[in-house]
Short mmCIF file of C-alpha atoms in Angstrom, two decimals:
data_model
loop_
_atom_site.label_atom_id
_atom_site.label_comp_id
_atom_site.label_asym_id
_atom_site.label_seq_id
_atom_site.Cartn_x
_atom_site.Cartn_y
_atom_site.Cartn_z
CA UNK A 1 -76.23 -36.38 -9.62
CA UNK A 2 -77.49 -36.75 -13.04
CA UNK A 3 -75.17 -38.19 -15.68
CA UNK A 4 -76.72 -38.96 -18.82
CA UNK A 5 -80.20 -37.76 -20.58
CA UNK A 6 -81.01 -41.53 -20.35
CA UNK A 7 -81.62 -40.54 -16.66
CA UNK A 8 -83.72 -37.58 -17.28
CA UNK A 9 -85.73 -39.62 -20.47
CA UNK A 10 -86.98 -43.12 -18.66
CA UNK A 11 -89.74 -45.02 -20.22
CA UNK A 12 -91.91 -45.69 -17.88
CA UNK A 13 -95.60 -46.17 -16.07
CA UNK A 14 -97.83 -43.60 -14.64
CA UNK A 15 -99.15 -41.77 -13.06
CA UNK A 16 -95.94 -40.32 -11.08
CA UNK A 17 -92.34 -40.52 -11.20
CA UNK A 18 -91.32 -39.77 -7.48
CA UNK A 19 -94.57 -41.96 -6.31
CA UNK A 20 -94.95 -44.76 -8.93
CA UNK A 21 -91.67 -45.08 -10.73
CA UNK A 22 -89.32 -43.94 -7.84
CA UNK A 23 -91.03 -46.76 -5.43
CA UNK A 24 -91.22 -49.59 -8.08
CA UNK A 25 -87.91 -49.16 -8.34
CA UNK A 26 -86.89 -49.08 -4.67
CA UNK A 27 -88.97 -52.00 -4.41
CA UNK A 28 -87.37 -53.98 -6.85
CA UNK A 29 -83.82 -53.34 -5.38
CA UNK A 30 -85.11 -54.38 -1.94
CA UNK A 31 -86.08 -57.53 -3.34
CA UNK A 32 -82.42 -57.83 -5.36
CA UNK A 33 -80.42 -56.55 -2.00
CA UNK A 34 -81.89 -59.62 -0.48
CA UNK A 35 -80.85 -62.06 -3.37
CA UNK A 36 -76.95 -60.13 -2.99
CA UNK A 37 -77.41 -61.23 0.50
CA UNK A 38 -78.45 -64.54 0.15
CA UNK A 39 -81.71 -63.91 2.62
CA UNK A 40 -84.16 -64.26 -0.44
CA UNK A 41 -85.10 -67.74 0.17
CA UNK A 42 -85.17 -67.24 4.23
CA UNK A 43 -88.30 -64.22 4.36
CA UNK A 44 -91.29 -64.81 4.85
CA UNK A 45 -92.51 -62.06 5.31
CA UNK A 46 -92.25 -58.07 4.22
CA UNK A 47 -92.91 -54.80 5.58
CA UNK A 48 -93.01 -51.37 3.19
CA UNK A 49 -93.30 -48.50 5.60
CA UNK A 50 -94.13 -45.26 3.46
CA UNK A 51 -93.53 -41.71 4.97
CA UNK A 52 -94.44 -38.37 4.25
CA UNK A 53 -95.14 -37.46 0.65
CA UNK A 54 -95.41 -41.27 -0.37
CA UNK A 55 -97.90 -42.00 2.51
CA UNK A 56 -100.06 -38.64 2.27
CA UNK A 57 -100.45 -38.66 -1.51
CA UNK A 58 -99.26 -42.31 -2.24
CA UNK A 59 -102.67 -44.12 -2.81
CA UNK A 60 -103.75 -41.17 -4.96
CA UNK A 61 -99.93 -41.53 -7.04
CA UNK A 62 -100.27 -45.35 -7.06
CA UNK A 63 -97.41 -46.00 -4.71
CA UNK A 64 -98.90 -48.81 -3.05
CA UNK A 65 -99.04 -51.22 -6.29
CA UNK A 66 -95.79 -49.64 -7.40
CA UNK A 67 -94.17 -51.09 -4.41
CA UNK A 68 -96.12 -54.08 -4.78
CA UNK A 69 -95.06 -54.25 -8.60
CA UNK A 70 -91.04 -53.87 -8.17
CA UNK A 71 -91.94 -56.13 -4.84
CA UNK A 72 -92.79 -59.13 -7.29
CA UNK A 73 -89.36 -57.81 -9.57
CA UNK A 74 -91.32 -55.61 -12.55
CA UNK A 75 -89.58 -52.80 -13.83
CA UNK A 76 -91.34 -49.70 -14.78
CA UNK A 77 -89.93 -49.99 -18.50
CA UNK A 78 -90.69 -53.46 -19.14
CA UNK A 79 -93.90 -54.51 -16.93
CA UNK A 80 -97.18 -55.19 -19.02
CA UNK A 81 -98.99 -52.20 -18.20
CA UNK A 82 -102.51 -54.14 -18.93
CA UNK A 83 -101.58 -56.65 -16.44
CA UNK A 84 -101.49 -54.78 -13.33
CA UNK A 85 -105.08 -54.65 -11.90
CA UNK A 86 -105.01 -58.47 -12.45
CA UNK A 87 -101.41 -58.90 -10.54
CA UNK A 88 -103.19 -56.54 -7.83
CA UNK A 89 -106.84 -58.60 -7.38
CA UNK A 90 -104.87 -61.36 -7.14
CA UNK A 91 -102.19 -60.38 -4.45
CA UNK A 92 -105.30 -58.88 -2.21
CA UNK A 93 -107.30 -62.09 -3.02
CA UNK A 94 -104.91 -64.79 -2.13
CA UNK A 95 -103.00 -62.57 0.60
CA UNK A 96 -99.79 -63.72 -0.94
CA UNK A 97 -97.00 -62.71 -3.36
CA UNK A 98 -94.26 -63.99 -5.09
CA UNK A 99 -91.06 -62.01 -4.12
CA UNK A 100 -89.03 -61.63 -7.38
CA UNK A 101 -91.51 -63.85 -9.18
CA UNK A 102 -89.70 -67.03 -7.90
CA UNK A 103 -90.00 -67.11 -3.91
CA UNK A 104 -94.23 -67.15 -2.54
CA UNK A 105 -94.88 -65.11 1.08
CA UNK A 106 -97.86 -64.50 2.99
CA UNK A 107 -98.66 -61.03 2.19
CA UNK A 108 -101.54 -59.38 3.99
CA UNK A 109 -101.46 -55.81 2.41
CA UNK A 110 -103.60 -54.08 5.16
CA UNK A 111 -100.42 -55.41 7.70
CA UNK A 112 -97.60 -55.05 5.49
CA UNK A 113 -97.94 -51.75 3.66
CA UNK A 114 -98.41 -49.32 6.52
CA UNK A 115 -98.99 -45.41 5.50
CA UNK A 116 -97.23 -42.85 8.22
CA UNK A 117 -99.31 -40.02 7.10
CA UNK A 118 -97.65 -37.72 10.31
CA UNK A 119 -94.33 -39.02 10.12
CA UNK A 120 -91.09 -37.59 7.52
CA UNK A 121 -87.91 -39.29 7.29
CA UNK A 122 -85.22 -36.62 7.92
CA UNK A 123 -83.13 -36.92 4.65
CA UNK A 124 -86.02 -37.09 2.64
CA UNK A 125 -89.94 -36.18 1.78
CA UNK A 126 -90.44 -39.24 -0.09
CA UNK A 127 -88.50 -41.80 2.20
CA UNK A 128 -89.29 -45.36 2.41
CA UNK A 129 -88.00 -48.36 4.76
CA UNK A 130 -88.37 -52.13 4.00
CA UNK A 131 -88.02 -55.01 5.71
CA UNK A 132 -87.65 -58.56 5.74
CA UNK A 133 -88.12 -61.33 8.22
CA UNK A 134 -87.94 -64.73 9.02
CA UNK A 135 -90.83 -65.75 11.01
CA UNK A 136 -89.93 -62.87 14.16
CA UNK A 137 -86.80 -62.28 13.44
CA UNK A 138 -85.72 -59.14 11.37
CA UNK A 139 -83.45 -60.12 8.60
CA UNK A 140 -82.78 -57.26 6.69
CA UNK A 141 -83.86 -53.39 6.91
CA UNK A 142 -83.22 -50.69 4.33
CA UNK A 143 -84.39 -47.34 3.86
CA UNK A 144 -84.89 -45.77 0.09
CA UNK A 145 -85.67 -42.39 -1.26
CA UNK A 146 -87.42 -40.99 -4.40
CA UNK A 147 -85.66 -37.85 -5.21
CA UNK A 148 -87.54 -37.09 -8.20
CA UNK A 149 -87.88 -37.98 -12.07
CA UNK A 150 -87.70 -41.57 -10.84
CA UNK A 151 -84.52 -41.60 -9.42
CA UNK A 152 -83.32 -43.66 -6.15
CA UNK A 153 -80.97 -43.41 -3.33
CA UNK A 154 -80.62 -45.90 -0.60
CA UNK A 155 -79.80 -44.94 2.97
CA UNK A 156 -76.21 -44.87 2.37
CA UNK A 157 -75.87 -43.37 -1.50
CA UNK A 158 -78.21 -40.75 0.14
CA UNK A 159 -75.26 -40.12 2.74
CA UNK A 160 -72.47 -39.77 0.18
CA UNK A 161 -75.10 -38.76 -2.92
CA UNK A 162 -72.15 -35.78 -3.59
CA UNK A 163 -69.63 -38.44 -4.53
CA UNK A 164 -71.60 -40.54 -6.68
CA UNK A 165 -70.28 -39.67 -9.98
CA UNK A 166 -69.30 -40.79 -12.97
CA UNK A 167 -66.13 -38.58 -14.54
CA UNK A 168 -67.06 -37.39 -17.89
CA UNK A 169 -65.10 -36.19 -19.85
CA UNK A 170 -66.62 -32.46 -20.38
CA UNK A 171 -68.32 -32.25 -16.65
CA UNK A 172 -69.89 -28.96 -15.85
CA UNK A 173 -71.38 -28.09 -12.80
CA UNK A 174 -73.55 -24.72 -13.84
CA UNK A 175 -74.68 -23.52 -17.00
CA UNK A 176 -72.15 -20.63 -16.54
CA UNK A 177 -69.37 -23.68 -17.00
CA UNK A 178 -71.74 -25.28 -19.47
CA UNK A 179 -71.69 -22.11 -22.24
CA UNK A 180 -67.38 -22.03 -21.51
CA UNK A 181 -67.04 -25.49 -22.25
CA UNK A 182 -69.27 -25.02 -25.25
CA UNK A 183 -67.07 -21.77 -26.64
CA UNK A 184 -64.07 -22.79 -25.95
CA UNK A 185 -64.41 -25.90 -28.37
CA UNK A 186 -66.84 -24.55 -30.74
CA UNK A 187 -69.73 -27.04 -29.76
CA UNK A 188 -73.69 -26.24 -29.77
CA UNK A 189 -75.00 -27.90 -26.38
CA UNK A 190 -76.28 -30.75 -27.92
CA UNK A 191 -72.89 -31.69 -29.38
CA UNK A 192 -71.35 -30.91 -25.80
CA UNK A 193 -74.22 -33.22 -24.13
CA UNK A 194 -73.34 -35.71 -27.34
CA UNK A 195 -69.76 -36.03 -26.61
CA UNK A 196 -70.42 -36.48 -22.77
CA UNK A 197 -72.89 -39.70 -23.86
CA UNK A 198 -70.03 -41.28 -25.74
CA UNK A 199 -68.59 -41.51 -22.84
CA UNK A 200 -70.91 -44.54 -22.08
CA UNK A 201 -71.92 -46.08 -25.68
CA UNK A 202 -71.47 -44.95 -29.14
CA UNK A 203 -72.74 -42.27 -30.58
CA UNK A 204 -74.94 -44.51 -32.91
CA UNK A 205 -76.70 -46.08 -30.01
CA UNK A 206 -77.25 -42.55 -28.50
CA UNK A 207 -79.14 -41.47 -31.43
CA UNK A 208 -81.40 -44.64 -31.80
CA UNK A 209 -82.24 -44.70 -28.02
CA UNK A 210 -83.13 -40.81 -28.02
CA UNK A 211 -85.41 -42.14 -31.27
CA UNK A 212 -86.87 -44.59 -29.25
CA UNK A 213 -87.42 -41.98 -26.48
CA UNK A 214 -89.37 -40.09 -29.10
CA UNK A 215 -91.74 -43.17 -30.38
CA UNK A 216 -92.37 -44.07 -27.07
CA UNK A 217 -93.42 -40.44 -26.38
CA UNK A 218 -95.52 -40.26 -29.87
CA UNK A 219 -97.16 -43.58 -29.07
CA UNK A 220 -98.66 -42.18 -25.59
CA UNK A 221 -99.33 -39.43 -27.76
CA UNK A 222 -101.30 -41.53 -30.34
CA UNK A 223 -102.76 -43.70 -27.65
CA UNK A 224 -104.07 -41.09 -25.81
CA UNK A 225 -105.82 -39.49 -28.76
CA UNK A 226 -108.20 -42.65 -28.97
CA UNK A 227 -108.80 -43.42 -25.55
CA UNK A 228 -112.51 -42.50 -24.26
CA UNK A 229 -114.15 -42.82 -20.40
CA UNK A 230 -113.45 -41.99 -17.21
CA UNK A 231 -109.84 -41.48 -15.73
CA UNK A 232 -109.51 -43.76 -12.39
CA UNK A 233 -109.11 -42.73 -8.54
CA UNK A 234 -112.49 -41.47 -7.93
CA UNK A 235 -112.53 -37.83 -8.98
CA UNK A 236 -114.15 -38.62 -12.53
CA UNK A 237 -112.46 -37.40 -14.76
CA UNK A 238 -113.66 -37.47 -18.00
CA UNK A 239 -110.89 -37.41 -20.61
CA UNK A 240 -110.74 -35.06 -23.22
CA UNK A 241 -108.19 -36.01 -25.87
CA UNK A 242 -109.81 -38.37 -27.79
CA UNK A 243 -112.52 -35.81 -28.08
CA UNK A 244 -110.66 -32.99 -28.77
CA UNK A 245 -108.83 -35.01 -31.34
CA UNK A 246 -112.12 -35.41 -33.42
CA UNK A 247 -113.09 -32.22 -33.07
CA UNK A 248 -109.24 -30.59 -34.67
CA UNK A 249 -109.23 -33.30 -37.14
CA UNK A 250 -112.05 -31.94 -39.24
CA UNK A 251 -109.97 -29.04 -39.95
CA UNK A 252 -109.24 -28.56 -43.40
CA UNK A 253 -105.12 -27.60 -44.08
CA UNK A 254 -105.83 -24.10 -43.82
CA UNK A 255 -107.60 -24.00 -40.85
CA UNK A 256 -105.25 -26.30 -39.01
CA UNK A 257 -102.51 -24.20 -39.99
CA UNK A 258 -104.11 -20.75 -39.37
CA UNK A 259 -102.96 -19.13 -36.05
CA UNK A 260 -103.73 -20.10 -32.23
CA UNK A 261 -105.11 -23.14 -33.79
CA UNK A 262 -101.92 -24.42 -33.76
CA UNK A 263 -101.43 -23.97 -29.73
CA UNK A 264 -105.20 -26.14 -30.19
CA UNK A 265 -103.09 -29.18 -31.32
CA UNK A 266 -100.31 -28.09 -28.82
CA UNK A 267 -102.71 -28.86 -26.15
CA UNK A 268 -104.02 -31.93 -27.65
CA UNK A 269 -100.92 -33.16 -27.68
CA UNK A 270 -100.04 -32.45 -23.94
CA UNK A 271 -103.64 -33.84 -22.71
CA UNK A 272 -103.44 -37.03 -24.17
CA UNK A 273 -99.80 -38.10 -23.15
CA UNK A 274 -101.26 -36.96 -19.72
CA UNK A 275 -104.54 -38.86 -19.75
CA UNK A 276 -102.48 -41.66 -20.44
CA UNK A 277 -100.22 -41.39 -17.54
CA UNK A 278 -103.32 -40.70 -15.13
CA UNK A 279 -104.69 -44.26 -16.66
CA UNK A 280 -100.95 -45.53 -15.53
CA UNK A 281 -100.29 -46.01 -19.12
CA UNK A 282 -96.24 -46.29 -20.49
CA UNK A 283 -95.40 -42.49 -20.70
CA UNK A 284 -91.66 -41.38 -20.64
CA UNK A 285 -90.46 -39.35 -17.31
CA UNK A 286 -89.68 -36.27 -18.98
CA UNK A 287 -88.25 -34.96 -16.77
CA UNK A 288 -91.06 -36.53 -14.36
CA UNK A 289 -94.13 -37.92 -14.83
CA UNK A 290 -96.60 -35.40 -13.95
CA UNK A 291 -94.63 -33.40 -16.71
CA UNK A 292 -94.10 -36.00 -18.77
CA UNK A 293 -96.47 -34.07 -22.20
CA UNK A 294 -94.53 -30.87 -22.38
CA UNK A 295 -91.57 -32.12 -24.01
CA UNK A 296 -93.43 -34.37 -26.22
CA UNK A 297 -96.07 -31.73 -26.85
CA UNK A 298 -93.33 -29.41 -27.84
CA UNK A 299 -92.27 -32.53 -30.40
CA UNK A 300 -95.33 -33.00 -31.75
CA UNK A 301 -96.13 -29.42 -32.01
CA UNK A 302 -91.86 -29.12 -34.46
CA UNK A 303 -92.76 -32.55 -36.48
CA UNK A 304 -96.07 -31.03 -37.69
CA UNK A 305 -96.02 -27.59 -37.78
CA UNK A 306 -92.24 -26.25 -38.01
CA UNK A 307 -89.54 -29.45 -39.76
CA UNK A 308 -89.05 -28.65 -43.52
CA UNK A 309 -86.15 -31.53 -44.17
CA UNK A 310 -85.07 -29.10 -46.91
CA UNK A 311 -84.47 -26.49 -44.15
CA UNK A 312 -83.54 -28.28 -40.66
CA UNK A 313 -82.19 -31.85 -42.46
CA UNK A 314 -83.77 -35.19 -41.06
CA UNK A 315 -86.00 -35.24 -38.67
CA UNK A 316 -84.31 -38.49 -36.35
CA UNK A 317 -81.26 -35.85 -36.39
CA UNK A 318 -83.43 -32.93 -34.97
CA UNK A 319 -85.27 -34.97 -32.60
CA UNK A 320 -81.86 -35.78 -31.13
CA UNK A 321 -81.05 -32.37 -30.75
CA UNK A 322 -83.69 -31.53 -29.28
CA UNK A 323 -83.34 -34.44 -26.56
CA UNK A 324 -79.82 -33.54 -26.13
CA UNK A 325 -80.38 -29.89 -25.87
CA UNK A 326 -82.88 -30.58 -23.13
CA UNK A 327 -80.95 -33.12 -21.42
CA UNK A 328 -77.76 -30.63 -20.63
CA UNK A 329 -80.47 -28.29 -19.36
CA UNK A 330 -82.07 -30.64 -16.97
CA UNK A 331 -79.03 -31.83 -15.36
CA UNK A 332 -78.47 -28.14 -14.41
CA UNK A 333 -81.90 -28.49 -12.46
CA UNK A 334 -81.13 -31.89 -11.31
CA UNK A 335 -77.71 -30.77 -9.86
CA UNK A 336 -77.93 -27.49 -8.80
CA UNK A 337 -82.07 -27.18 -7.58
CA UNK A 338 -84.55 -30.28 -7.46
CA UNK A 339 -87.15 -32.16 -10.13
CA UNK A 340 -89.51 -33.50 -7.26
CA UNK A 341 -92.26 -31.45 -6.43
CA UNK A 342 -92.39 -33.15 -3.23
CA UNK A 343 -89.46 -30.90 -2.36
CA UNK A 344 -89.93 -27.94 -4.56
CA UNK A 345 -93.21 -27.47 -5.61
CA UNK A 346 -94.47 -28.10 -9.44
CA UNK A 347 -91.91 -25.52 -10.24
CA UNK A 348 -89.49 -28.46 -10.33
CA UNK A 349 -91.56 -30.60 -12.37
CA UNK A 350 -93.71 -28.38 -14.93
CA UNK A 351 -91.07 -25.57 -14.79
CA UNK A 352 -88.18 -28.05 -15.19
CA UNK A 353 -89.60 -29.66 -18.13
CA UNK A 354 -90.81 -25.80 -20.03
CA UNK A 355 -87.56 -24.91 -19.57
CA UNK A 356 -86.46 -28.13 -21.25
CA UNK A 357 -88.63 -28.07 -23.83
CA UNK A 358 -87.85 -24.23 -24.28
CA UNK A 359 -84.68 -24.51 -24.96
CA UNK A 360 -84.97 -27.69 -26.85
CA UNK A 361 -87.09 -26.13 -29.47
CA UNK A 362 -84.41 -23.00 -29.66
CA UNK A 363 -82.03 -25.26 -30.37
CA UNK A 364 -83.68 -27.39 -33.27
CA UNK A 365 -84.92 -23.94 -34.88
CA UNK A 366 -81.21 -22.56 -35.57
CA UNK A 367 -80.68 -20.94 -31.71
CA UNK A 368 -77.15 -20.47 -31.15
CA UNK A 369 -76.21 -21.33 -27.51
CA UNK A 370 -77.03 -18.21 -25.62
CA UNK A 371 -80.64 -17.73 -27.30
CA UNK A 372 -80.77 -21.70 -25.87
CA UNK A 373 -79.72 -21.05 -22.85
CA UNK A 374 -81.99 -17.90 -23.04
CA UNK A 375 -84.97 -19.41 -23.43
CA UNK A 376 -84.68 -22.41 -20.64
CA UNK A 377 -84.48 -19.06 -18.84
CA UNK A 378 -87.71 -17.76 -19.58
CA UNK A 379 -89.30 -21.11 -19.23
CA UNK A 380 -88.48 -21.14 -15.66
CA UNK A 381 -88.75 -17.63 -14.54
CA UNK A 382 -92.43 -17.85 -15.83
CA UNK A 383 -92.88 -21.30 -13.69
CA UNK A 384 -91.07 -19.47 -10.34
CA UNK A 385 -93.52 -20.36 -7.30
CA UNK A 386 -95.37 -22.76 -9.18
CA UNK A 387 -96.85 -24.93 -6.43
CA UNK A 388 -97.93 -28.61 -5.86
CA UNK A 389 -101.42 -29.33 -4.83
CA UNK A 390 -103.23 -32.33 -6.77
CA UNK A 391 -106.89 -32.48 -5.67
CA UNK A 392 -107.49 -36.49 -4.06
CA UNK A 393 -103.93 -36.76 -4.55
CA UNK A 394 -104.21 -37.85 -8.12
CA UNK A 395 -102.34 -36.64 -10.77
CA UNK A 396 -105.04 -35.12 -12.31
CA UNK A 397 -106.17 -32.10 -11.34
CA UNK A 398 -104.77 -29.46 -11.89
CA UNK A 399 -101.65 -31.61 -13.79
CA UNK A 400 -103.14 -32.49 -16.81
CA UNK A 401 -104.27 -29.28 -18.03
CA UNK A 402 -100.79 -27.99 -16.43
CA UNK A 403 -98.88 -29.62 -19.02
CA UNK A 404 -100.91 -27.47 -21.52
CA UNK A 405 -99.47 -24.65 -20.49
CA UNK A 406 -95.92 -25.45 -19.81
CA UNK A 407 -95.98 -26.30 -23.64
CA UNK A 408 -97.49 -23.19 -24.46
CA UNK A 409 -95.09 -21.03 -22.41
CA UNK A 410 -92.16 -23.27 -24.09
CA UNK A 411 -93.02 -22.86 -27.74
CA UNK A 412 -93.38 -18.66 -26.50
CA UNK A 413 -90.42 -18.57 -24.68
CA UNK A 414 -87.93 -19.91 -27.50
CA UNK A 415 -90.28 -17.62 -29.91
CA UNK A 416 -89.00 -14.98 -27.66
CA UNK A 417 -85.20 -15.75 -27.01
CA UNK A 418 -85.18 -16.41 -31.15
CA UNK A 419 -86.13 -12.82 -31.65
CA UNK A 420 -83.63 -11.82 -29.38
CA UNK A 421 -79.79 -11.82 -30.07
CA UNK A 422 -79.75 -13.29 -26.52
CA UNK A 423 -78.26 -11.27 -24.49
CA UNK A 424 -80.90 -11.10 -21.04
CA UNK A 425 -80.54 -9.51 -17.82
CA UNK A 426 -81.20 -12.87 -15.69
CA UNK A 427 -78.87 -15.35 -16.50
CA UNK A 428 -80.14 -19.36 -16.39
CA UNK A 429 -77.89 -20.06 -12.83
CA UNK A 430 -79.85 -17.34 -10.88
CA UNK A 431 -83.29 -18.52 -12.09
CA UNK A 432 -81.89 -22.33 -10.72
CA UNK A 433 -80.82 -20.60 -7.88
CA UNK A 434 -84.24 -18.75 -7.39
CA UNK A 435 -85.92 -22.04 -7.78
CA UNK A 436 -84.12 -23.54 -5.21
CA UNK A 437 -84.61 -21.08 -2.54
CA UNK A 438 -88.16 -20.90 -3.52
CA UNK A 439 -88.77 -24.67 -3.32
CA UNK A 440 -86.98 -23.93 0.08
CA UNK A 441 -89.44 -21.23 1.35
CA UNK A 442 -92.49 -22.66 0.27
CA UNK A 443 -94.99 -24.38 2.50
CA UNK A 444 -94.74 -28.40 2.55
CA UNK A 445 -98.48 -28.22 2.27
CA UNK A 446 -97.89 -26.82 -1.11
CA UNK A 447 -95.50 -29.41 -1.97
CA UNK A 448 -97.35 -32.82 -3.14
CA UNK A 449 -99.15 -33.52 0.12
CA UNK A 450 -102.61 -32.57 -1.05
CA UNK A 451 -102.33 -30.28 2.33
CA UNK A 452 -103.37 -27.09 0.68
CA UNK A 453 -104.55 -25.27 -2.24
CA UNK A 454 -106.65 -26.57 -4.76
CA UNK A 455 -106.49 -30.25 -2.80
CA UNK A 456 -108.65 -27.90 -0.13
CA UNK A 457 -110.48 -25.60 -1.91
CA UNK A 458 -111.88 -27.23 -4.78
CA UNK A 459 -114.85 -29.55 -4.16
CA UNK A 460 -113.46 -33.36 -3.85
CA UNK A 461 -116.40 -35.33 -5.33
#
């Protein structure tokens, strides 16, 4: 159950959040469960058994040098993103690695990370079991599961995942609850989702780490905009940022300014923070990472075409907002439907995050809470049904350009709840709800297996 926007907002490295960030992770605690248990120094050996979603689309995703990553103890927010293929070549060279950095095993990766491409653990589509040994002799065993947006369950949090809770002290459970909570005390949603963060640090630290949220997001932003070639996994890829980025800034002011030349930039934006997470670049999980350039697009696109500090006061204060505003509305998703296209569909990951974004932007352009709540209504009901179907299992194609358009349908759909007074027939809990069944009733080759769709009917070269 998500807590805090610091769980929805994670800096981390691409190219997925359920299949790179989720698995690092997992990893990582594997290796620390040991050290808790005093069997660090006694393996010699490990086994990462991947199933369903992670072994069918996990090469494509990067799972295997995620897990081999959080294996050696990186972290997805701190590990030296140019320093990976090197840590790889050598663990494949040498047929070793160096649990938690400190303790060297025999690692032979064609043995020890096996890919059940039939086989689904039953609690989960992304499940994941580890083990240690000593010479023959199993020491330790422990299943993990990436639920989406990077988060992690073991075995038994995944058993009692409804109790794991923190008490806040303005919970809500729907966005029904969320609005009450909000009227009753006079609060926008971001002061709501404000007062619920204080519950963890101050509400100076709150506003610096949502800033740093932000850079982190603008650097992939800027990055991407200067990085040329070919994207890696095999499809070739060209990218098209860097390009496009040339091409927009010869625009005189007018020009840039003038019309659907803005949703030009919009688009830049979204490409390159997408680019960069296909190159396994820092991006931040927003809510996931094959979403991760709507909300950031949607940024970009209020810092240079819409903040007047005369009119909306400073722009660290907006950006905050906007964070916050987002935050509240993807814990509704998190709690009440899913973020993981391996269970829903891309309608948890690109609709999540429009719907975000959506009502993110309402909020920092003068919304009051029901034209907020309004538009992350639109930006889902648009997004209903959107499925999951990456072509070579790489989040490229279709993603990248994806993100594009969740950005676009964002910036429309608070255009449209701000011209509204918003009142709307379908309120935000029965569009969650809708997603949920739908993520339900669609086909598991639809959802992040590379089964069907596009990942069949579009030539793989």
């Amino acid at each position: 159950m998500s807590i805090s926007v610091f769980e929805l907002f994670k800096i981390g490295v691409g190219p997925s959040s359920s299949h790179t960030v989720g698995p690092m992770v997992a990893a990582r605690q594997f290796v620390q469960d040991l050290f808790n248990r005093d069997q660090l120094a006694s393996t010699d050996r490990v086994q990462i058994h991947l199933y369903g979603s992670l072994a069918l689309t996990g090469v494509g995703h990067g799972t295997d040098m995620a897990v081999l990553m959080g294996l050696l103890g990186h972290s997805p927010d701190t590990i030296d993103v140019d320093s990976i293929d090197n840590k790889m070549t050598t663990i494949q060279s040498e047929c070793s690695l160096n649990l938690n950095g400190d303790h060297n095993i025999e690692f032979v990766r064609e043995r020890d990370l096996i890919f059940h491409m039939e086989e689904f653990l039953p609690q989960h589509s992304n499940g994941m079991t580890c083990q240690a040994y000593s010479g023959e002799e199993l020491l330790f065993e422990r299943s993990y599961f990436s639920i989406g947006g990077g988060f992690v369950l073991s075995e038994e949090d995944f058993a009692h995942k409804e109790e794991i809770a923190t008490l806040l002290p303005y919970d809500f459970s729907n966005a029904e609850q969320l609005m009450e909570i909000c009227s009753q005390h006079g609060w926008s949603i971001a002061e709501l989702a404000m007062e619920n963060e204080k519950a963890f640090r101050s509400e100076q630290e709150v506003k610096d780490r949502l800033w740093n949220i932000w850079k982190v997001m603008d650097a992939s932003i800027e990055r991407g905009c200067h990085q040329n070639g070919t994207l890696p996994g095999g499809l070739n890829v060209r990218r098209r940022a860097a390009e496009l980025y040339r091409e927009l800034s010869k625009q005189s002011p007018q020009e840039r300014n003038h019309g659907l030349a803005i949703l030009d930039w919009v688009s830049l934006f979204a490409l390159a923070v997408n680019e960069e997470n296909a190159a396994r670049g820092r991006i931040v999980t927003a809510p996931t990472n094959g979403a991760a350039g709507v909300i950031p697009a949607v940024i970009a696109y209020y810092v240079e075409f819409v903040h007047d500090s005369k009119v909306h006061g400073e722009l660290k204060d907006q950006v905050v907002k906007f964070l916050l505003t987002a935050g509240a509305i993807g814990m509704l998703f998190k709690k009440n439907a899913s973020i993981s296209a391996a269970e829903v569909g891309c309608q948890g990951e690109i609709g999540v995050a429009c719907s975000m974004a959506s009502a993110g932007l309402a909020a920092v352009e003068g919304g009051s809470n029901q034209q907020i709540e309004n538009a992350a209504e639109i930006g889902m009901e648009h997004n209903l049904g959107l499925t999951c179907d990456p072509i070579g299992g790489l989040v490229q194609v279709p993603c990248i350009e994806r993100n594009t358009m969740g950005a676009v349908k964002a910036i429309n759909g608070a255009r449209l709840a701000l011209r509204g007074d918003g009142a709307h027939i379908v309120p935000l809990d029965s569009v969650i709800e809708t997603m949920r069944q739908t993520g339900i009733d669609m086909q598991s080759k639809y959802k992040e297996t590379s089964l069907g769709g596009l990942a069949v009917n579009a030539v793989n070269c």
